[in-house]
Amino acid sequence: QLSDRQKMSMSPLSRFRGVYLPPVLHPLNKTLVKDGKWMDVDSTQEKRRSFLHDFCKKYNSRKQPRTHLVHLVSRIYVEDRHKVLYCEVPKAGCSNWKRVLMVLNGLAASAHNISHDDVHYGKHLRKLDSYDLKGIYTRLNTYTKTIFVRDPMERLVSAFRDKFEHPNSYYHPVFGKAIIKKYRHNANEEALKTGSGVKFKEFIQYLLDSHRPVGMDIHWEQVSKLCYPCLINYDFIGKFETLEEDANYFLQLVGAPAELKFPKFKDRHSSDERTSAEVVRQYLKELSKEERQLTYDFYYLDYLMFNYTSP
């Protein structure tokens, strides 16, 4: 029995501990697609949707993670005009996706004029966890929900290159210093002071360590823990490997202006070679066979859910 004051002080969200959205595969609304050229993309999309749906039915019957609803939706961006929910997966085209959402929302005339800092630090877009419970449920049940994913090992190497091979005023002092201190024997004073120059092998040692000296980060967190694809029924599953055609088809589905196309440009470090399977191979050579296997195991669910081939 709680007093009235105690009841008022309790967050209403604390009562929503185990939220399970049943994995029902709703048909995509294709009434706004005007062009016949999307047939192949649509066919691929239906295969991805049914693959994830079938996987989640099997997986959910064995294991039901208990998670707060608000935590489930904390990575999801909202665009109310076209009724879009986009779950952000870093290193899978998210910067350009946020630019597109800003244009859809009427916050910018063109995706090409929005700077990197404006995208990531401008706070122009709302996240789903900023709404009340009714607002969250209504949007989850009526908006078109999309997620864009990437081969897990490519995404991991891309994140490492971006955060540790270029000057960075956050990742070097926060992650770099802790990683060098714990995993580099005889580290020199300069490295310990700046946190710059982390090697890929050291980064993997940190990633696989159950007693990490510093926590996880969204750039290398598993998609299964960022977007909860077996608890939230995503209507559209895009892949970085087919990013432009997937994104442009999705824009057709939600009735975006005809002139809006997904941007092609690389957001930062545009002179760098894109992280490809060949680039990944070079980085994986620095690891032992056991480290490679453990890294794959770390992303095992992401490989399974999105039908990626094991490296």
Short mmCIF file of C-alpha atoms in Angstrom, two decimals:
data_model
loop_
_atom_site.label_atom_id
_atom_site.label_comp_id
_atom_site.label_asym_id
_atom_site.label_seq_id
_atom_site.Cartn_x
_atom_site.Cartn_y
_atom_site.Cartn_z
CA GLN A 1 0.00 0.00 0.00
CA LEU A 2 1.51 3.30 -1.08
CA SER A 3 0.60 6.70 0.24
CA ASP A 4 -0.79 9.22 -2.28
CA ARG A 5 2.48 11.15 -2.16
CA GLN A 6 4.53 8.02 -2.89
CA LYS A 7 2.23 7.16 -5.79
CA MET A 8 2.65 10.65 -7.26
CA SER A 9 6.43 10.51 -6.94
CA MET A 10 6.62 7.16 -8.78
CA SER A 11 7.32 7.51 -12.45
CA PRO A 12 4.42 6.02 -14.46
CA LEU A 13 7.11 4.45 -16.65
CA SER A 14 8.48 2.36 -13.79
CA ARG A 15 5.42 0.11 -14.09
CA PHE A 16 6.30 -0.81 -17.69
CA ARG A 17 9.10 -3.26 -17.04
CA GLY A 18 8.60 -6.14 -19.42
CA VAL A 19 7.28 -4.71 -22.67
CA TYR A 20 6.75 -7.19 -25.46
CA LEU A 21 5.39 -5.98 -28.76
CA PRO A 22 4.20 -9.16 -30.47
CA PRO A 23 6.14 -9.81 -33.68
CA VAL A 24 3.28 -9.39 -36.14
CA LEU A 25 4.36 -8.86 -39.74
CA HIS A 26 2.15 -6.05 -41.03
CA PRO A 27 2.02 -5.51 -44.80
CA LEU A 28 3.87 -2.43 -46.02
CA ASN A 29 1.61 0.35 -47.30
CA LYS A 30 2.75 0.79 -50.92
CA THR A 31 -0.05 3.07 -52.12
CA LEU A 32 2.32 6.05 -52.53
CA VAL A 33 4.84 4.19 -54.72
CA LYS A 34 4.28 5.54 -58.23
CA ASP A 35 7.12 3.90 -60.10
CA GLY A 36 7.47 0.31 -61.32
CA LYS A 37 11.28 0.43 -61.08
CA TRP A 38 11.22 -0.54 -57.38
CA MET A 39 10.09 -4.16 -57.90
CA ASP A 40 13.50 -5.72 -57.17
CA VAL A 41 14.09 -3.51 -54.11
CA ASP A 42 10.61 -4.35 -52.86
CA SER A 43 11.17 -8.08 -53.33
CA THR A 44 14.44 -7.88 -51.35
CA GLN A 45 12.66 -5.88 -48.67
CA GLU A 46 9.94 -8.49 -48.23
CA LYS A 47 12.57 -11.23 -47.89
CA ARG A 48 14.43 -9.26 -45.20
CA ARG A 49 11.20 -8.58 -43.30
CA SER A 50 10.05 -12.19 -43.30
CA PHE A 51 13.57 -13.43 -42.42
CA LEU A 52 13.75 -11.16 -39.36
CA HIS A 53 10.18 -12.01 -38.40
CA ASP A 54 10.86 -15.77 -38.54
CA PHE A 55 14.11 -15.37 -36.62
CA CYS A 56 12.42 -13.33 -33.88
CA LYS A 57 9.60 -15.85 -33.49
CA LYS A 58 12.17 -18.56 -32.76
CA TYR A 59 14.43 -16.35 -30.68
CA ASN A 60 11.64 -14.77 -28.60
CA SER A 61 10.19 -18.14 -27.69
CA ARG A 62 13.49 -19.04 -26.04
CA LYS A 63 14.50 -15.78 -24.46
CA GLN A 64 12.46 -12.76 -23.41
CA PRO A 65 14.63 -9.82 -22.37
CA ARG A 66 12.95 -7.59 -19.82
CA THR A 67 13.40 -3.96 -20.75
CA HIS A 68 11.74 -0.64 -19.96
CA LEU A 69 9.67 0.68 -22.86
CA VAL A 70 11.43 4.05 -22.62
CA HIS A 71 14.82 2.38 -22.93
CA LEU A 72 13.60 0.36 -25.93
CA VAL A 73 12.81 3.52 -27.89
CA SER A 74 15.68 5.76 -26.74
CA ARG A 75 17.54 5.56 -30.10
CA ILE A 76 14.47 6.20 -32.26
CA TYR A 77 14.05 9.56 -34.03
CA VAL A 78 10.59 10.90 -34.83
CA GLU A 79 9.44 12.74 -37.95
CA ASP A 80 5.78 13.61 -37.41
CA ARG A 81 4.90 15.14 -40.80
CA HIS A 82 5.44 11.91 -42.75
CA LYS A 83 4.90 9.66 -39.72
CA VAL A 84 8.37 8.13 -39.71
CA LEU A 85 10.30 6.47 -36.88
CA TYR A 86 14.01 5.90 -37.59
CA CYS A 87 16.22 3.91 -35.23
CA GLU A 88 19.75 5.27 -35.38
CA VAL A 89 22.53 2.75 -35.99
CA PRO A 90 25.85 4.67 -36.03
CA LYS A 91 28.19 3.92 -38.96
CA ALA A 92 25.29 2.77 -41.15
CA GLY A 93 24.43 6.04 -42.90
CA CYS A 94 22.91 7.69 -39.81
CA SER A 95 24.29 11.22 -40.42
CA ASN A 96 22.68 11.44 -43.85
CA TRP A 97 19.49 9.85 -42.53
CA LYS A 98 19.21 12.57 -39.89
CA ARG A 99 19.75 15.19 -42.61
CA VAL A 100 16.87 13.64 -44.58
CA LEU A 101 14.63 13.67 -41.49
CA MET A 102 15.39 17.37 -40.99
CA VAL A 103 14.35 18.10 -44.59
CA LEU A 104 11.18 15.99 -44.22
CA ASN A 105 10.38 17.90 -41.04
CA GLY A 106 10.73 21.28 -42.79
CA LEU A 107 13.83 22.23 -40.76
CA ALA A 108 16.06 22.54 -43.84
CA ALA A 109 15.53 23.03 -47.57
CA SER A 110 18.24 20.59 -48.64
CA ALA A 111 20.19 17.77 -47.01
CA HIS A 112 23.40 19.09 -48.61
CA ASN A 113 23.50 22.32 -46.61
CA ILE A 114 23.42 20.74 -43.13
CA SER A 115 26.76 20.51 -41.32
CA HIS A 116 27.96 17.49 -39.34
CA ASP A 117 27.74 19.43 -36.06
CA ASP A 118 24.20 20.57 -36.84
CA VAL A 119 23.18 16.97 -37.47
CA HIS A 120 24.68 15.51 -34.31
CA TYR A 121 24.67 18.35 -31.81
CA GLY A 122 21.88 20.65 -33.03
CA LYS A 123 19.06 18.82 -31.19
CA HIS A 124 16.65 19.64 -34.03
CA LEU A 125 15.03 16.20 -34.06
CA ARG A 126 12.95 14.66 -31.28
CA LYS A 127 13.47 11.15 -29.99
CA LEU A 128 10.60 8.85 -29.18
CA ASP A 129 11.47 8.64 -25.48
CA SER A 130 10.73 12.38 -25.13
CA TYR A 131 6.97 11.74 -25.56
CA ASP A 132 4.55 10.54 -22.89
CA LEU A 133 3.47 6.89 -22.84
CA LYS A 134 0.42 7.50 -24.99
CA GLY A 135 2.53 9.41 -27.53
CA ILE A 136 5.08 6.57 -27.63
CA TYR A 137 2.47 3.84 -28.11
CA THR A 138 0.49 5.79 -30.71
CA ARG A 139 3.59 6.40 -32.82
CA LEU A 140 4.86 2.82 -32.47
CA ASN A 141 1.52 1.51 -33.66
CA THR A 142 0.79 3.95 -36.50
CA TYR A 143 4.09 5.32 -37.91
CA THR A 144 6.36 3.61 -40.47
CA LYS A 145 9.33 2.27 -38.49
CA THR A 146 12.68 1.84 -40.22
CA ILE A 147 16.13 0.59 -39.29
CA PHE A 148 19.29 0.65 -41.43
CA VAL A 149 22.01 -1.88 -40.57
CA ARG A 150 25.49 -2.84 -41.79
CA ASP A 151 27.77 -5.87 -41.81
CA PRO A 152 28.83 -5.98 -38.12
CA MET A 153 32.58 -6.30 -38.73
CA GLU A 154 32.57 -3.48 -41.31
CA ARG A 155 30.62 -1.29 -38.91
CA LEU A 156 33.10 -2.05 -36.10
CA VAL A 157 36.19 -1.28 -38.20
CA SER A 158 34.54 1.88 -39.55
CA ALA A 159 33.87 3.06 -35.98
CA PHE A 160 37.46 2.35 -34.93
CA ARG A 161 38.93 4.23 -37.90
CA ASP A 162 36.63 7.22 -37.35
CA LYS A 163 37.13 7.56 -33.59
CA PHE A 164 40.74 6.48 -33.07
CA GLU A 165 42.66 7.13 -36.31
CA HIS A 166 41.69 10.79 -36.52
CA PRO A 167 42.05 13.57 -33.93
CA ASN A 168 39.11 13.42 -31.56
CA SER A 169 38.60 15.54 -28.46
CA TYR A 170 36.25 13.04 -26.82
CA TYR A 171 37.20 9.47 -27.80
CA HIS A 172 40.97 9.87 -27.31
CA PRO A 173 40.89 11.28 -23.75
CA VAL A 174 37.88 9.24 -22.58
CA PHE A 175 38.32 5.86 -24.30
CA GLY A 176 41.88 6.06 -25.66
CA LYS A 177 43.57 6.82 -22.32
CA ALA A 178 41.70 4.04 -20.50
CA ILE A 179 42.41 1.51 -23.28
CA ILE A 180 46.14 2.31 -23.50
CA LYS A 181 46.52 2.27 -19.71
CA LYS A 182 44.96 -1.20 -19.35
CA TYR A 183 46.07 -3.04 -22.49
CA ARG A 184 49.43 -1.54 -23.54
CA HIS A 185 52.43 -2.75 -21.61
CA ASN A 186 55.19 -0.14 -21.19
CA ALA A 187 53.03 2.66 -22.64
CA ASN A 188 54.95 5.92 -22.88
CA GLU A 189 53.93 9.05 -21.02
CA GLU A 190 52.67 10.84 -24.15
CA ALA A 191 50.26 8.02 -25.06
CA LEU A 192 48.96 7.81 -21.49
CA LYS A 193 48.47 11.57 -21.41
CA THR A 194 46.68 12.02 -24.77
CA GLY A 195 45.04 8.64 -25.38
CA SER A 196 45.98 8.92 -29.06
CA GLY A 197 47.29 6.06 -31.19
CA VAL A 198 45.10 3.20 -29.92
CA LYS A 199 45.83 0.06 -31.93
CA PHE A 200 43.00 -2.06 -33.32
CA LYS A 201 44.11 -5.09 -31.26
CA GLU A 202 43.95 -2.98 -28.08
CA PHE A 203 40.50 -1.75 -29.03
CA ILE A 204 39.31 -5.35 -29.48
CA GLN A 205 40.80 -6.33 -26.11
CA TYR A 206 38.69 -3.55 -24.56
CA LEU A 207 35.58 -4.60 -26.50
CA LEU A 208 35.82 -8.24 -25.34
CA ASP A 209 36.74 -7.46 -21.74
CA SER A 210 33.89 -8.20 -19.29
CA HIS A 211 35.60 -5.71 -16.92
CA ARG A 212 36.03 -2.85 -19.40
CA PRO A 213 37.86 0.17 -17.98
CA VAL A 214 35.27 2.42 -19.68
CA GLY A 215 31.71 1.58 -20.77
CA MET A 216 30.19 0.73 -24.14
CA ASP A 217 29.47 3.29 -26.84
CA ILE A 218 26.68 3.46 -29.42
CA HIS A 219 29.19 3.36 -32.30
CA TRP A 220 30.13 -0.25 -31.54
CA GLU A 221 27.14 -1.42 -29.49
CA GLN A 222 25.23 -4.34 -31.04
CA VAL A 223 22.20 -3.37 -33.15
CA SER A 224 20.20 -5.90 -31.11
CA LYS A 225 20.80 -3.66 -28.06
CA LEU A 226 20.40 -0.30 -29.84
CA CYS A 227 17.13 -0.93 -31.67
CA TYR A 228 15.63 -4.16 -30.21
CA PRO A 229 14.48 -5.54 -33.58
CA CYS A 230 12.70 -8.51 -31.97
CA LEU A 231 10.63 -6.31 -29.64
CA ILE A 232 9.85 -3.45 -32.02
CA ASN A 233 8.30 -4.48 -35.31
CA TYR A 234 10.27 -2.52 -37.91
CA ASP A 235 8.34 -2.08 -41.14
CA PHE A 236 11.40 -1.47 -43.29
CA ILE A 237 14.91 -2.95 -43.01
CA GLY A 238 17.52 -1.08 -45.00
CA LYS A 239 21.15 -2.13 -45.40
CA PHE A 240 24.24 0.04 -45.76
CA GLU A 241 25.36 -2.23 -48.60
CA THR A 242 22.33 -1.12 -50.67
CA LEU A 243 21.88 2.21 -48.87
CA GLU A 244 20.85 4.55 -51.68
CA GLU A 245 18.28 2.34 -53.38
CA ASP A 246 16.81 1.22 -50.06
CA ALA A 247 16.61 4.77 -48.75
CA ASN A 248 15.09 6.21 -51.92
CA TYR A 249 12.48 3.44 -52.02
CA PHE A 250 11.63 4.13 -48.38
CA LEU A 251 11.19 7.85 -49.18
CA GLN A 252 8.68 6.85 -51.87
CA LEU A 253 6.79 4.65 -49.38
CA VAL A 254 6.30 7.53 -46.92
CA GLY A 255 5.34 10.11 -49.56
CA ALA A 256 8.45 12.29 -49.38
CA PRO A 257 8.76 15.17 -51.89
CA ALA A 258 9.80 13.80 -55.31
CA GLU A 259 12.93 16.01 -55.41
CA LEU A 260 14.27 14.64 -52.10
CA LYS A 261 16.90 11.98 -52.72
CA PHE A 262 19.15 10.31 -50.18
CA PRO A 263 22.55 12.14 -50.14
CA LYS A 264 25.52 10.30 -51.64
CA PHE A 265 28.32 12.19 -49.91
CA LYS A 266 30.54 10.75 -47.15
CA ASP A 267 29.95 12.74 -44.00
CA ARG A 268 33.51 13.05 -42.68
CA HIS A 269 37.07 12.05 -43.63
CA SER A 270 35.90 12.04 -47.24
CA SER A 271 39.44 11.41 -48.56
CA ASP A 272 39.68 8.12 -46.64
CA GLU A 273 38.97 4.87 -48.44
CA ARG A 274 35.54 3.57 -47.44
CA THR A 275 35.57 0.66 -45.01
CA SER A 276 35.07 -2.33 -47.31
CA ALA A 277 35.42 -6.10 -46.86
CA GLU A 278 39.04 -5.81 -48.04
CA VAL A 279 39.83 -3.03 -45.55
CA VAL A 280 38.25 -5.14 -42.77
CA ARG A 281 40.43 -8.11 -43.76
CA GLN A 282 43.57 -6.03 -43.20
CA TYR A 283 42.45 -5.03 -39.71
CA LEU A 284 41.42 -8.58 -38.74
CA LYS A 285 44.96 -9.76 -39.59
CA GLU A 286 46.14 -7.92 -36.45
CA LEU A 287 44.05 -10.25 -34.27
CA SER A 288 44.64 -13.82 -33.18
CA LYS A 289 42.26 -16.51 -34.44
CA GLU A 290 40.64 -16.63 -30.99
CA GLU A 291 40.12 -12.84 -30.92
CA ARG A 292 38.51 -12.96 -34.36
CA GLN A 293 36.14 -15.72 -33.24
CA LEU A 294 35.24 -13.87 -30.00
CA THR A 295 34.57 -10.65 -31.93
CA TYR A 296 32.22 -12.56 -34.24
CA ASP A 297 30.54 -14.11 -31.17
CA PHE A 298 30.06 -10.61 -29.72
CA TYR A 299 28.01 -9.62 -32.80
CA TYR A 300 26.48 -13.08 -33.29
CA LEU A 301 22.86 -11.91 -32.92
CA ASP A 302 23.36 -9.06 -35.42
CA TYR A 303 24.78 -11.53 -37.94
CA LEU A 304 21.80 -13.85 -37.47
CA MET A 305 19.01 -11.26 -37.38
CA PHE A 306 19.99 -9.52 -40.58
CA ASN A 307 21.25 -12.58 -42.46
CA TYR A 308 24.87 -11.44 -42.83
CA THR A 309 27.47 -14.03 -43.85
CA SER A 310 29.97 -14.85 -41.12
CA PRO A 311 33.42 -13.47 -42.01
#
